[in-house]
């Protein structure tokens, strides 16, 4: 059991709990230190003790025997979802990208695509025009359409497996449950891990001072929102504070303001925070190292300790 439970996102299958803790905890401690809580920062990293913070690792569940890279090719149905996901990323960029040039480009690309996503035939060919449009925006512009396609394939495969395969879902949740107990004061999830953390908070049921979601796709109606558990979605019971942080250019974080999507959000869910992660808007370590992240964690653990 851990005081702080960390939950990673996609594409971590070649790592481990130990390597991810070594990546996350210095950044998280740095954010807390920037927030002025040196004692907590030292507890998280320099003077860390067993049970202070643990990574709930599940990346290996996406590897198959003899497979080196993780995600397989998508099925036709998953390619249809890939098209929908890419189109939603593009619409998000059109409305909220930090650079006016990217907003205008995204709007122009949507106009060129014509009609709602999904009107064309499914599978890879249908997703290609949307991917070609995405590649002209940050953060894909320097990386090429082939990379953009790999990002969508890997994201969709792992997100889809978690949301549709009951065996995978239960095994992932079991990994989180190994670390969550009465002493847990914060669950922090990034990317797909924010969905896992959200569902784990529902299952936890006990008082939880903080649920912190970073770069979260929970607002993606086409892929995630309507497949979360339980349905209909709501703020997990027992959560005293849920804070959702998003970079405006993080396309995975479909919408930073989740309050209208989750009943019970008043006074609990604060998703008005925004951060600037520079050239890597979806990078977990950059989210963790922010002063705002540190302030949220320090405040929650202090109040939790006094409760």
CSV table of C-alpha atoms in Angstrom, one decimal:
chain,number,residue,atom,x,y,z
A,1,UNK,CA,0.0,0.0,0.0
A,2,UNK,CA,1.2,3.5,-0.7
A,3,UNK,CA,0.5,7.0,0.3
A,4,UNK,CA,0.7,8.2,-3.3
A,5,UNK,CA,-0.2,5.9,-6.2
A,6,UNK,CA,1.2,6.7,-9.6
A,7,UNK,CA,-0.5,5.3,-12.8
A,8,UNK,CA,1.3,5.6,-16.1
A,9,UNK,CA,-0.1,5.9,-19.6
A,10,UNK,CA,0.4,4.1,-23.0
A,11,UNK,CA,3.6,2.9,-24.6
A,12,UNK,CA,5.4,1.9,-21.4
A,13,UNK,CA,5.4,-1.8,-22.1
A,14,UNK,CA,9.3,-2.0,-22.3
A,15,UNK,CA,9.7,-0.4,-18.9
A,16,UNK,CA,9.0,-1.4,-15.3
A,17,UNK,CA,7.6,0.0,-12.1
A,18,UNK,CA,11.1,0.7,-10.9
A,19,UNK,CA,12.2,2.6,-14.0
A,20,UNK,CA,9.0,4.6,-14.1
A,21,UNK,CA,9.3,5.6,-10.5
A,22,UNK,CA,12.9,6.7,-11.2
A,23,UNK,CA,11.5,8.9,-14.0
A,24,UNK,CA,8.4,10.3,-12.3
A,25,UNK,CA,9.4,10.9,-8.7
A,26,UNK,CA,12.2,13.4,-9.3
A,27,UNK,CA,9.9,15.4,-11.4
A,28,UNK,CA,7.1,15.2,-8.9
A,29,UNK,CA,9.4,16.2,-6.1
A,30,UNK,CA,10.6,19.1,-8.2
A,31,UNK,CA,7.1,20.4,-8.7
A,32,UNK,CA,6.4,20.1,-4.9
A,33,UNK,CA,9.7,21.9,-4.2
A,34,UNK,CA,8.8,24.7,-6.5
A,35,UNK,CA,5.5,25.0,-4.6
A,36,UNK,CA,7.5,25.6,-1.4
A,37,UNK,CA,7.0,22.2,0.3
A,38,UNK,CA,10.6,21.1,0.7
A,39,UNK,CA,9.8,18.5,3.4
A,40,UNK,CA,7.3,16.7,1.2
A,41,UNK,CA,9.7,17.0,-1.8
A,42,UNK,CA,12.4,15.2,0.2
A,43,UNK,CA,10.0,12.5,1.3
A,44,UNK,CA,9.1,11.9,-2.4
A,45,UNK,CA,12.6,11.6,-3.7
A,46,UNK,CA,15.8,12.3,-1.7
A,47,UNK,CA,14.6,10.6,1.5
A,48,UNK,CA,12.0,8.4,0.0
A,49,UNK,CA,10.8,5.5,2.2
A,50,UNK,CA,9.0,2.3,1.1
A,51,UNK,CA,5.3,3.0,0.8
A,52,UNK,CA,5.5,6.8,0.2
A,53,UNK,CA,4.9,6.6,-3.5
A,54,UNK,CA,4.6,3.6,-5.8
A,55,UNK,CA,4.0,3.1,-9.5
A,56,UNK,CA,1.1,0.8,-10.4
A,57,UNK,CA,2.8,-0.8,-13.5
A,58,UNK,CA,0.7,-2.6,-16.1
A,59,UNK,CA,2.6,-1.9,-19.4
A,60,UNK,CA,3.7,-5.5,-19.6
A,61,UNK,CA,0.1,-6.6,-20.0
A,62,UNK,CA,0.2,-5.2,-23.6
A,63,UNK,CA,3.1,-7.3,-24.6
A,64,UNK,CA,2.5,-10.7,-26.3
A,65,UNK,CA,4.9,-13.6,-26.3
A,66,UNK,CA,7.7,-12.9,-28.8
A,67,UNK,CA,6.5,-9.4,-29.4
A,68,UNK,CA,9.0,-6.6,-29.1
A,69,UNK,CA,7.1,-3.4,-29.8
A,70,UNK,CA,3.7,-3.6,-28.0
A,71,UNK,CA,0.7,-2.7,-30.1
A,72,UNK,CA,-0.4,-4.9,-33.0
A,73,UNK,CA,-1.9,-3.7,-36.2
A,74,UNK,CA,-5.5,-2.4,-35.7
A,75,UNK,CA,-8.5,-4.3,-36.7
A,76,UNK,CA,-11.0,-2.7,-39.2
A,77,UNK,CA,-13.2,-1.7,-36.3
A,78,UNK,CA,-10.3,-0.2,-34.5
A,79,UNK,CA,-9.3,1.7,-37.6
A,80,UNK,CA,-12.8,3.3,-37.6
A,81,UNK,CA,-12.1,4.3,-34.0
A,82,UNK,CA,-8.7,5.6,-35.0
A,83,UNK,CA,-10.4,7.9,-37.6
A,84,UNK,CA,-12.8,9.2,-35.0
A,85,UNK,CA,-10.0,9.8,-32.5
A,86,UNK,CA,-7.8,11.6,-35.0
A,87,UNK,CA,-10.8,13.8,-36.0
A,88,UNK,CA,-11.5,14.6,-32.4
A,89,UNK,CA,-7.9,15.6,-31.9
A,90,UNK,CA,-8.1,17.8,-35.0
A,91,UNK,CA,-11.4,19.5,-33.7
A,92,UNK,CA,-9.7,20.0,-30.3
A,93,UNK,CA,-6.8,21.7,-32.0
A,94,UNK,CA,-9.1,23.9,-34.0
A,95,UNK,CA,-10.8,25.2,-30.8
A,96,UNK,CA,-8.0,25.3,-28.3
A,97,UNK,CA,-4.5,25.2,-29.8
A,98,UNK,CA,-2.3,27.8,-28.2
A,99,UNK,CA,-1.0,29.2,-31.6
A,100,UNK,CA,-3.5,31.0,-33.8
A,101,UNK,CA,-1.8,29.5,-36.8
A,102,UNK,CA,-2.5,26.0,-35.6
A,103,UNK,CA,-6.1,26.8,-34.8
A,104,UNK,CA,-6.6,28.2,-38.3
A,105,UNK,CA,-4.8,25.3,-39.9
A,106,UNK,CA,-6.9,22.8,-38.1
A,107,UNK,CA,-10.1,24.6,-39.1
A,108,UNK,CA,-9.0,24.7,-42.7
A,109,UNK,CA,-8.1,21.0,-42.6
A,110,UNK,CA,-11.5,20.2,-41.2
A,111,UNK,CA,-13.2,22.2,-44.0
A,112,UNK,CA,-11.1,20.3,-46.5
A,113,UNK,CA,-12.1,16.9,-45.1
A,114,UNK,CA,-15.7,17.8,-45.5
A,115,UNK,CA,-18.6,16.2,-43.5
A,116,UNK,CA,-18.5,14.5,-40.1
A,117,UNK,CA,-15.8,11.9,-39.4
A,118,UNK,CA,-16.9,8.4,-40.3
A,119,UNK,CA,-18.7,9.1,-43.5
A,120,UNK,CA,-15.9,7.6,-45.6
A,121,UNK,CA,-15.3,3.9,-45.6
A,122,UNK,CA,-13.5,2.4,-42.5
A,123,UNK,CA,-10.1,0.9,-42.1
A,124,UNK,CA,-6.7,2.5,-42.8
A,125,UNK,CA,-7.5,4.4,-46.0
A,126,UNK,CA,-10.3,6.3,-44.2
A,127,UNK,CA,-8.1,7.4,-41.4
A,128,UNK,CA,-5.3,8.6,-43.7
A,129,UNK,CA,-6.8,12.0,-44.6
A,130,UNK,CA,-7.3,12.9,-41.0
A,131,UNK,CA,-3.8,11.8,-40.1
A,132,UNK,CA,-2.4,13.8,-43.0
A,133,UNK,CA,-4.3,16.8,-41.5
A,134,UNK,CA,-2.9,16.2,-38.0
A,135,UNK,CA,0.7,15.9,-39.2
A,136,UNK,CA,0.6,19.6,-40.2
A,137,UNK,CA,0.0,20.7,-36.6
A,138,UNK,CA,2.1,20.6,-33.5
A,139,UNK,CA,3.3,18.3,-32.1
A,140,UNK,CA,3.4,16.1,-35.2
A,141,UNK,CA,4.6,18.7,-37.8
A,142,UNK,CA,8.3,17.8,-37.4
A,143,UNK,CA,7.7,14.0,-37.2
A,144,UNK,CA,5.8,13.1,-40.4
A,145,UNK,CA,2.6,11.3,-41.1
A,146,UNK,CA,4.1,7.8,-40.5
A,147,UNK,CA,4.9,8.7,-36.9
A,148,UNK,CA,1.5,10.3,-36.5
A,149,UNK,CA,0.0,7.0,-37.7
A,150,UNK,CA,2.1,5.0,-35.2
A,151,UNK,CA,1.0,7.3,-32.4
A,152,UNK,CA,-2.7,6.8,-33.2
A,153,UNK,CA,-2.2,3.0,-33.7
A,154,UNK,CA,-0.5,2.5,-30.4
A,155,UNK,CA,-2.9,4.8,-28.5
A,156,UNK,CA,-5.9,3.2,-30.0
A,157,UNK,CA,-4.8,-0.3,-29.5
A,158,UNK,CA,-3.9,0.0,-25.8
A,159,UNK,CA,-6.9,2.3,-25.0
A,160,UNK,CA,-9.3,0.1,-26.9
A,161,UNK,CA,-7.9,-3.1,-25.2
A,162,UNK,CA,-8.3,-1.5,-21.8
A,163,UNK,CA,-11.9,-0.3,-22.5
A,164,UNK,CA,-13.2,-3.4,-24.3
A,165,UNK,CA,-11.3,-6.4,-23.0
A,166,UNK,CA,-12.6,-7.3,-19.5
A,167,UNK,CA,-9.5,-9.5,-18.8
A,168,UNK,CA,-7.1,-6.7,-19.5
A,169,UNK,CA,-9.2,-4.2,-17.5
A,170,UNK,CA,-9.4,-6.4,-14.5
A,171,UNK,CA,-5.7,-7.2,-14.6
A,172,UNK,CA,-4.8,-3.5,-14.9
A,173,UNK,CA,-7.1,-2.6,-12.0
A,174,UNK,CA,-5.6,-5.4,-9.9
A,175,UNK,CA,-2.2,-3.9,-10.4
A,176,UNK,CA,-3.5,-0.5,-9.0
A,177,UNK,CA,-5.4,-2.2,-6.2
A,178,UNK,CA,-2.1,-3.7,-4.9
A,179,UNK,CA,-1.0,-0.2,-3.9
A,180,UNK,CA,-4.3,1.4,-2.9
A,181,UNK,CA,-5.5,1.1,0.7
A,182,UNK,CA,-6.8,3.1,3.7
A,183,UNK,CA,-3.5,5.1,3.9
A,184,UNK,CA,-3.7,6.2,0.2
A,185,UNK,CA,-4.0,10.0,0.0
A,186,UNK,CA,-3.5,10.6,-3.7
A,187,UNK,CA,-3.8,8.7,-7.0
A,188,UNK,CA,-2.1,10.4,-9.9
A,189,UNK,CA,-2.7,9.2,-13.4
A,190,UNK,CA,-1.3,10.3,-16.8
A,191,UNK,CA,-2.9,9.8,-20.2
A,192,UNK,CA,-4.6,6.3,-20.3
A,193,UNK,CA,-3.4,6.1,-16.7
A,194,UNK,CA,-5.8,8.9,-15.8
A,195,UNK,CA,-8.7,6.7,-17.0
A,196,UNK,CA,-7.4,3.8,-15.0
A,197,UNK,CA,-6.9,6.1,-11.9
A,198,UNK,CA,-10.4,7.5,-12.3
A,199,UNK,CA,-11.9,4.0,-12.3
A,200,UNK,CA,-9.7,2.8,-9.5
A,201,UNK,CA,-10.9,5.8,-7.4
A,202,UNK,CA,-14.5,4.5,-8.0
A,203,UNK,CA,-13.5,1.0,-6.9
A,204,UNK,CA,-11.6,2.3,-3.9
A,205,UNK,CA,-14.7,3.8,-2.3
A,206,UNK,CA,-12.9,5.1,0.8
A,207,UNK,CA,-12.1,8.7,1.4
A,208,UNK,CA,-9.4,9.9,-1.0
A,209,UNK,CA,-8.0,13.4,-0.5
A,210,UNK,CA,-6.8,13.8,-4.1
A,211,UNK,CA,-7.4,12.4,-7.6
A,212,UNK,CA,-5.0,14.1,-10.0
A,213,UNK,CA,-5.3,13.5,-13.7
A,214,UNK,CA,-2.7,14.7,-16.2
A,215,UNK,CA,-3.1,14.9,-20.0
A,216,UNK,CA,-6.4,13.0,-19.6
A,217,UNK,CA,-8.5,11.6,-22.5
A,218,UNK,CA,-11.5,11.3,-20.2
A,219,UNK,CA,-13.3,13.9,-22.3
A,220,UNK,CA,-13.0,11.9,-25.6
A,221,UNK,CA,-16.6,11.0,-26.2
A,222,UNK,CA,-15.8,9.0,-29.3
A,223,UNK,CA,-13.4,6.6,-27.7
A,224,UNK,CA,-13.2,6.9,-23.9
A,225,UNK,CA,-16.0,8.8,-22.0
A,226,UNK,CA,-18.9,6.4,-22.9
A,227,UNK,CA,-16.8,3.4,-22.1
A,228,UNK,CA,-15.6,4.3,-18.6
A,229,UNK,CA,-16.9,2.4,-15.6
A,230,UNK,CA,-19.3,2.9,-14.0
A,231,UNK,CA,-21.8,4.4,-16.4
A,232,UNK,CA,-23.1,7.0,-16.4
A,233,UNK,CA,-19.8,8.7,-15.6
A,234,UNK,CA,-19.6,10.7,-12.3
A,235,UNK,CA,-17.1,12.0,-9.7
A,236,UNK,CA,-15.9,9.0,-7.7
A,237,UNK,CA,-17.4,8.8,-4.3
A,238,UNK,CA,-15.1,9.7,-1.4
A,239,UNK,CA,-12.8,11.9,-3.5
A,240,UNK,CA,-12.4,15.2,-1.7
A,241,UNK,CA,-10.6,16.9,-4.6
A,242,UNK,CA,-10.2,16.0,-8.3
A,243,UNK,CA,-7.8,18.2,-10.3
A,244,UNK,CA,-7.4,17.8,-14.0
A,245,UNK,CA,-4.4,19.5,-15.6
A,246,UNK,CA,-4.0,19.9,-19.4
A,247,UNK,CA,-1.6,21.6,-21.8
A,248,UNK,CA,-3.6,23.5,-24.5
A,249,UNK,CA,-1.5,21.7,-27.1
A,250,UNK,CA,-1.9,18.2,-25.7
A,251,UNK,CA,-4.2,16.6,-28.3
A,252,UNK,CA,-4.7,13.6,-26.1
A,253,UNK,CA,-6.4,15.8,-23.5
A,254,UNK,CA,-9.5,16.3,-25.6
A,255,UNK,CA,-10.9,19.0,-23.4
A,256,UNK,CA,-9.3,20.5,-20.2
A,257,UNK,CA,-12.7,21.3,-18.6
A,258,UNK,CA,-14.3,18.1,-17.6
A,259,UNK,CA,-16.8,19.6,-15.1
A,260,UNK,CA,-19.8,19.5,-17.4
A,261,UNK,CA,-19.3,15.8,-18.1
A,262,UNK,CA,-19.2,14.4,-14.5
A,263,UNK,CA,-22.1,14.8,-12.2
A,264,UNK,CA,-21.1,15.7,-8.7
A,265,UNK,CA,-18.3,17.9,-9.9
A,266,UNK,CA,-19.3,21.1,-8.0
A,267,UNK,CA,-16.8,21.8,-5.3
A,268,UNK,CA,-14.8,18.7,-6.1
A,269,UNK,CA,-13.5,18.8,-9.7
A,270,UNK,CA,-11.2,21.6,-10.7
A,271,UNK,CA,-10.3,21.3,-14.4
A,272,UNK,CA,-9.6,25.0,-15.0
A,273,UNK,CA,-5.9,24.6,-14.6
A,274,UNK,CA,-3.7,24.8,-17.7
A,275,UNK,CA,0.0,24.2,-18.0
A,276,UNK,CA,2.6,24.8,-20.7
A,277,UNK,CA,4.8,21.8,-21.4
A,278,UNK,CA,6.6,23.4,-24.4
A,279,UNK,CA,7.6,21.2,-27.3
A,280,UNK,CA,6.3,18.0,-25.5
A,281,UNK,CA,2.8,18.9,-24.5
A,282,UNK,CA,1.9,15.3,-23.5
A,283,UNK,CA,5.1,14.5,-21.5
A,284,UNK,CA,4.3,13.0,-18.1
A,285,UNK,CA,7.5,14.4,-16.5
A,286,UNK,CA,6.7,17.9,-17.6
A,287,UNK,CA,3.2,17.8,-16.1
A,288,UNK,CA,4.7,16.4,-12.8
A,289,UNK,CA,7.4,19.1,-12.5
A,290,UNK,CA,5.0,22.0,-12.6
A,291,UNK,CA,4.6,24.3,-9.6
A,292,UNK,CA,0.8,23.9,-10.0
A,293,UNK,CA,1.0,20.2,-9.7
A,294,UNK,CA,3.2,20.5,-6.6
A,295,UNK,CA,0.7,23.0,-5.0
A,296,UNK,CA,-2.2,20.7,-5.6
A,297,UNK,CA,-0.4,17.7,-4.1
A,298,UNK,CA,1.0,19.5,-1.1
A,299,UNK,CA,-2.4,21.1,-0.3
A,300,UNK,CA,-4.2,17.7,-0.5
A,301,UNK,CA,-1.7,15.8,1.5
A,302,UNK,CA,-1.5,18.4,4.2
A,303,UNK,CA,-5.3,18.6,4.6
A,304,UNK,CA,-5.5,14.8,4.3
A,305,UNK,CA,-3.0,14.4,7.1
A,306,UNK,CA,-5.0,16.7,9.4
A,307,UNK,CA,-8.3,15.0,8.7
